[in-house]
Coordinates of C-alpha atoms and ligand atoms in Angstrom, one line a residue:
M1404 CA 87.9 -152.0 -95.1
N1405 CA 90.9 -153.0 -92.8
D1406 CA 89.2 -155.7 -90.8
L1407 CA 92.2 -158.1 -90.3
G1408 CA 94.9 -155.1 -89.9
G1409 CA 97.5 -156.7 -87.4
K1410 CA 96.5 -160.2 -87.6
V1411 CA 98.0 -163.2 -88.9
A1412 CA 96.4 -166.0 -90.8
L1413 CA 97.5 -169.3 -91.6
V1414 CA 95.6 -171.1 -94.7
T1415 CA 96.1 -174.5 -95.5
G1416 CA 96.1 -175.4 -99.4
A1417 CA 96.2 -172.0 -100.1
A1418 CA 98.3 -172.4 -103.5
R1419 CA 95.3 -172.4 -105.6
G1420 CA 91.5 -172.3 -105.7
I1421 CA 89.2 -171.8 -102.7
G1422 CA 92.4 -171.4 -100.3
R1423 CA 94.2 -168.8 -102.4
A1424 CA 90.8 -166.9 -102.8
V1425 CA 90.9 -166.8 -98.7
A1426 CA 94.4 -165.5 -99.0
E1427 CA 93.3 -162.8 -101.5
V1428 CA 90.6 -161.7 -99.1
F1429 CA 93.3 -161.8 -96.0
V1430 CA 95.7 -159.7 -97.6
R1431 CA 93.2 -157.1 -99.0
E1432 CA 91.7 -156.8 -95.4
G1433 CA 95.2 -156.4 -94.4
A1434 CA 96.3 -159.6 -92.3
A1435 CA 99.8 -161.2 -92.8
V1436 CA 98.9 -164.6 -94.5
M1437 CA 101.1 -168.1 -94.3
I1438 CA 100.4 -170.0 -97.4
A1439 CA 100.8 -173.7 -96.6
D1440 CA 100.5 -176.2 -99.4
L1441 CA 102.4 -179.5 -100.3
P1442 CA 106.0 -179.3 -101.7
G1443 CA 105.7 -179.2 -105.5
S1444 CA 102.4 -177.1 -105.4
D1445 CA 102.1 -173.5 -106.7
G1446 CA 102.4 -172.2 -103.1
A1447 CA 105.7 -170.3 -103.7
A1448 CA 104.2 -168.5 -106.7
T1449 CA 100.9 -167.7 -105.1
A1450 CA 102.8 -166.0 -102.3
A1451 CA 104.9 -164.0 -104.5
A1452 CA 102.0 -162.9 -106.4
L1453 CA 100.2 -161.8 -103.1
S1454 CA 103.3 -159.9 -102.0
R1455 CA 104.0 -158.2 -105.5
A1456 CA 100.3 -157.1 -104.9
G1457 CA 101.1 -155.4 -101.9
G1458 CA 100.5 -158.2 -99.3
Q1459 CA 102.7 -159.5 -96.7
T1460 CA 102.8 -163.3 -97.6
A1461 CA 104.9 -166.2 -97.4
F1462 CA 105.0 -169.8 -98.0
V1463 CA 105.8 -173.2 -96.1
A1464 CA 105.7 -176.4 -98.1
A1465 CA 104.1 -178.6 -95.6
D1466 CA 101.4 -181.7 -95.5
V1467 CA 98.7 -181.2 -93.3
T1468 CA 98.7 -184.9 -92.2
Q1469 CA 102.1 -184.6 -91.2
D1470 CA 103.5 -181.0 -90.5
A1471 CA 100.8 -179.4 -88.6
D1472 CA 103.3 -178.2 -85.8
G1473 CA 105.9 -177.2 -88.4
M1474 CA 103.5 -175.0 -90.3
V1475 CA 102.2 -173.2 -87.4
A1476 CA 105.7 -172.7 -86.0
A1477 CA 107.0 -171.5 -89.3
T1478 CA 104.1 -168.9 -89.1
V1479 CA 104.8 -167.9 -85.6
E1480 CA 108.6 -167.2 -86.8
R1481 CA 107.9 -165.3 -89.8
F1482 CA 105.1 -163.2 -88.4
G1483 CA 105.3 -163.3 -84.7
R1484 CA 102.0 -164.6 -83.8
L1485 CA 98.9 -166.5 -85.2
D1486 CA 95.3 -165.2 -85.1
I1487 CA 93.6 -166.9 -87.7
L1488 CA 93.6 -170.4 -89.1
V1489 CA 91.6 -171.8 -92.2
N1490 CA 91.6 -175.6 -92.5
N1491 CA 91.2 -175.5 -96.5
A1492 CA 93.5 -178.5 -97.6
G1493 CA 91.4 -181.2 -99.5
V1494 CA 91.4 -183.8 -101.7
F1495 CA 88.6 -185.8 -103.7
Y1496 CA 89.0 -188.9 -105.9
P1497 CA 86.3 -191.5 -106.4
A1498 CA 86.4 -194.3 -104.1
D1499 CA 84.2 -197.6 -104.2
A1500 CA 83.3 -198.4 -100.8
L1501 CA 83.6 -202.2 -101.6
T1502 CA 86.8 -202.4 -103.6
T1503 CA 89.1 -199.4 -102.8
P1504 CA 92.0 -200.6 -100.8
F1505 CA 91.5 -199.1 -97.2
E1506 CA 94.8 -197.3 -97.3
R1507 CA 93.6 -195.4 -100.4
W1508 CA 90.1 -195.0 -98.9
L1509 CA 91.6 -193.3 -95.7
Q1510 CA 93.7 -190.8 -97.7
A1511 CA 91.1 -188.4 -98.2
V1512 CA 90.2 -188.9 -94.4
D1513 CA 93.8 -188.3 -93.3
V1514 CA 93.9 -184.9 -95.2
I1515 CA 90.3 -183.7 -94.7
Y1516 CA 89.7 -184.7 -91.1
Y1517 CA 92.7 -185.6 -89.1
G1518 CA 94.6 -183.0 -90.8
A1519 CA 92.0 -180.2 -89.6
F1520 CA 92.4 -181.6 -86.3
H1521 CA 96.2 -181.6 -86.2
C1522 CA 96.2 -178.2 -87.5
S1523 CA 93.8 -176.9 -85.2
R1524 CA 95.3 -178.3 -82.1
A1525 CA 98.6 -176.7 -83.3
A1526 CA 97.3 -173.5 -84.1
A1527 CA 95.1 -173.4 -81.0
S1528 CA 98.0 -173.9 -78.2
V1529 CA 99.6 -170.8 -79.8
M1530 CA 96.4 -168.9 -79.5
V1531 CA 95.6 -170.0 -76.0
A1532 CA 99.2 -169.0 -75.1
Q1533 CA 98.9 -165.6 -76.6
G1534 CA 95.5 -165.2 -74.7
Q1535 CA 94.0 -162.7 -77.1
G1536 CA 91.3 -165.5 -78.8
G1537 CA 91.5 -166.6 -82.2
R1538 CA 89.4 -167.5 -85.3
I1539 CA 89.3 -171.0 -86.8
V1540 CA 87.6 -171.6 -90.1
N1541 CA 86.9 -175.0 -91.7
I1542 CA 86.3 -175.7 -95.4
S1543 CA 83.5 -178.2 -95.1
S1544 CA 81.0 -178.9 -98.0
V1545 CA 77.4 -179.9 -98.4
N1546 CA 78.9 -183.4 -98.8
A1547 CA 79.0 -183.2 -95.2
F1548 CA 75.0 -183.8 -95.0
L1549 CA 74.4 -185.4 -98.4
G1550 CA 75.1 -188.9 -99.4
A1551 CA 76.8 -189.7 -102.6
A1552 CA 78.2 -192.8 -104.6
Q1553 CA 81.8 -192.9 -104.5
S1554 CA 82.5 -190.7 -101.8
S1555 CA 82.2 -192.4 -98.5
H1556 CA 85.3 -191.1 -97.4
Y1557 CA 85.0 -187.8 -98.3
N1558 CA 81.4 -187.3 -97.0
T1559 CA 82.2 -188.8 -93.9
A1560 CA 85.6 -186.8 -93.4
K1561 CA 83.7 -183.4 -94.3
G1562 CA 80.8 -184.7 -91.7
A1563 CA 83.5 -185.3 -89.1
V1564 CA 84.8 -181.7 -90.0
D1565 CA 81.6 -180.3 -89.1
Q1566 CA 81.4 -182.2 -86.0
L1567 CA 84.8 -181.3 -84.8
T1568 CA 83.8 -177.6 -85.4
R1569 CA 81.0 -177.9 -83.1
C1570 CA 83.1 -179.8 -80.3
L1571 CA 86.1 -177.4 -80.7
A1572 CA 83.9 -174.4 -80.6
V1573 CA 82.5 -175.5 -77.2
E1574 CA 86.0 -176.5 -75.8
W1575 CA 87.6 -173.5 -76.7
A1576 CA 85.2 -170.8 -76.2
P1577 CA 86.7 -170.2 -73.0
H1578 CA 89.8 -169.1 -74.8
G1579 CA 87.7 -166.8 -76.8
I1580 CA 88.5 -168.7 -80.1
L1581 CA 85.4 -168.9 -82.3
V1582 CA 85.6 -172.0 -84.5
N1583 CA 83.0 -172.2 -87.6
S1584 CA 82.9 -174.0 -91.1
V1585 CA 81.9 -172.9 -94.4
A1586 CA 80.4 -175.8 -96.4
P1587 CA 80.2 -174.9 -100.3
G1588 CA 78.4 -176.6 -103.0
F1589 CA 80.0 -176.7 -106.6
V1590 CA 82.9 -174.2 -106.8
E1591 CA 84.8 -173.6 -110.0
T1592 CA 88.3 -174.6 -108.9
P1593 CA 90.9 -177.1 -110.1
M1594 CA 88.9 -179.6 -108.1
A1595 CA 85.9 -179.6 -110.5
I1596 CA 88.5 -180.9 -113.2
V1597 CA 88.5 -184.9 -113.3
D1598 CA 90.8 -186.6 -116.1
G1599 CA 91.0 -183.1 -117.9
V1600 CA 87.5 -182.4 -118.3
N1601 CA 85.9 -179.9 -116.1
E1602 CA 82.5 -181.3 -114.6
H1603 CA 80.8 -178.4 -114.4
E1604 CA 81.0 -178.1 -118.3
T1605 CA 79.6 -181.4 -119.1
P1606 CA 75.9 -181.5 -120.7
D1607 CA 74.7 -183.5 -117.7
F1608 CA 75.9 -180.8 -115.3
Q1609 CA 74.6 -178.3 -117.5
E1610 CA 71.3 -179.9 -117.9
F1611 CA 70.5 -180.6 -114.5
Y1612 CA 72.0 -178.3 -112.2
V1613 CA 71.8 -175.0 -114.4
R1614 CA 69.4 -175.5 -117.1
R1615 CA 66.7 -177.2 -114.6
R1616 CA 67.9 -175.5 -111.7
R1617 CA 68.8 -177.9 -109.6
I1618 CA 71.3 -175.1 -108.4
P1619 CA 68.6 -172.4 -107.9
L1620 CA 71.2 -169.5 -108.7
A1621 CA 71.9 -171.8 -111.8
R1622 CA 75.7 -171.5 -111.6
P1623 CA 78.7 -172.9 -109.6
A1624 CA 80.4 -170.4 -107.2
Q1625 CA 83.5 -168.4 -108.0
P1626 CA 86.4 -169.3 -105.3
A1627 CA 86.0 -165.7 -104.1
E1628 CA 82.3 -166.0 -103.1
I1629 CA 83.5 -168.7 -100.4
A1630 CA 86.4 -166.7 -99.4
E1631 CA 84.0 -163.3 -98.7
V1632 CA 82.2 -165.7 -96.4
V1633 CA 85.4 -167.1 -94.5
G1634 CA 86.7 -163.3 -94.4
F1635 CA 83.8 -162.5 -92.1
L1636 CA 84.1 -165.5 -90.1
A1637 CA 87.7 -164.7 -89.3
S1638 CA 86.9 -161.0 -88.7
P1639 CA 86.8 -159.1 -85.4
R1640 CA 83.0 -158.4 -86.6
C1641 CA 82.4 -162.0 -86.5
T1642 CA 81.8 -162.3 -82.4
Y1643 CA 78.7 -164.3 -81.8
I1644 CA 78.7 -167.0 -84.2
T1645 CA 80.6 -170.1 -83.2
G1646 CA 80.0 -173.9 -83.7
Q1647 CA 78.4 -173.2 -87.1
S1648 CA 78.4 -174.7 -90.4
I1649 CA 77.5 -171.8 -93.1
V1650 CA 76.3 -173.2 -96.4
V1651 CA 77.4 -171.4 -99.3
D1652 CA 75.7 -173.5 -102.3
G1653 CA 73.6 -171.4 -104.4
G1654 CA 70.7 -173.1 -102.8
L1655 CA 71.6 -176.4 -104.2
S1656 CA 70.9 -178.4 -100.6
I1657 CA 67.5 -176.6 -100.4
T1658 CA 66.2 -178.2 -103.2
F1659 CA 64.9 -181.9 -104.1
Ligands
NAD192 N1 85.7 -177.0 -105.4 C1 84.5 -177.5 -105.0 O1 83.7 -177.7 -105.7 C2 84.7 -177.8 -103.3 C3 83.1 -177.6 -102.8 C4 82.9 -178.1 -101.7 C5 84.0 -178.2 -100.5 N2 85.4 -178.0 -101.1 C6 86.7 -178.0 -100.6 O2 87.1 -176.9 -100.6 C7 88.6 -177.0 -100.3 C8 89.5 -176.6 -101.2 O3 89.2 -177.2 -102.4 P1 89.5 -176.6 -103.8 O4 88.3 -176.6 -104.6 O5 90.2 -175.1 -103.6 O6 90.5 -177.6 -104.4 P2 91.9 -177.7 -104.9 O7 92.1 -178.9 -105.4 O8 91.9 -176.6 -106.0 O9 92.9 -177.1 -104.0 C9 93.2 -177.8 -102.7 C10 94.7 -177.6 -102.4 O10 94.8 -178.4 -101.2 C11 96.3 -178.8 -101.3 N3 96.5 -180.0 -100.4 C12 96.1 -181.2 -100.6 N4 96.3 -182.1 -99.9 C13 97.2 -181.4 -98.9 C14 98.0 -181.7 -97.9 N5 97.9 -182.8 -97.4 N6 98.7 -181.0 -97.3 C15 98.5 -179.4 -97.7 N7 98.1 -179.3 -98.8 C16 97.2 -180.3 -99.3 C17 96.4 -178.9 -102.8 O11 98.0 -179.0 -103.1 C18 95.7 -177.7 -103.4 O12 96.6 -176.5 -103.4 C19 88.6 -178.4 -100.0 O13 88.9 -178.7 -98.5 C20 87.4 -179.1 -100.7 O14 87.1 -180.5 -100.1 C21 85.5 -177.9 -102.6

């Protein structure tokens, strides 16, 4: 298929993991893709690899908490327009609600929630001016609607992203901009590696989530399995879904 031929996409946090998989799907579907990620990330190498594979890609070194306008401007300057934004950049670190200094606690909220807001606003102002609609896809999480210890920063930020999704979907519907989110469960990315250990390979994870099938499909997702859903929501084939959070978790959140 060539669903995204002629479209221009900006994907934040696309140097690796889910963001990179999204960029790969977009390239396969014919879009030009701006990969935005932090200075010092693998973004340039990722863009080069996708270009070698035949994609039209470029890299902008930018922090979603500070450079939202700059990354959107770089995309328009390089590819001439902007049709799709994927707010994917995110961080996780355990944060005890009683003892974590507030500034540290806020860092995850700043990247996940405020970053998504700043990038959405910068992108939508271009989409509105173009007058041809657009697609915004936020990468949320099942954490948006589940509780977990050491996660009040991350989970509330993801919950806010889903609420932002609904509000912007209503506000920007008159402009033909569809806003949705994708909520993964466990995904096999570098984010799963904590202190050098892949948490999906620990005996506890294997026993509880895999052998006892707390995840009914009994495995974490591959990044491509999330990216395919993003690819649909970003495409012109998606015409009547907006303000929704699509859960892609192998059934994790329907079990108890
Ligand atoms: N891996 C999972 O199990 C999982 C599950 C649910 C949701 N998610 C979400 O999916 C998204 C992607 O996660 P991933 O698993 O691919 O993680 P990852 O750590 O592999 O990739 C995240 C990328 O975001 C970039 N990034 C971080 N802060 C940034 C900033 N301020 N500005 C620009 N880029 C920044 C990082 O450099 C990195 O390249 C995140 O929003 C994450 O919360 C992941």
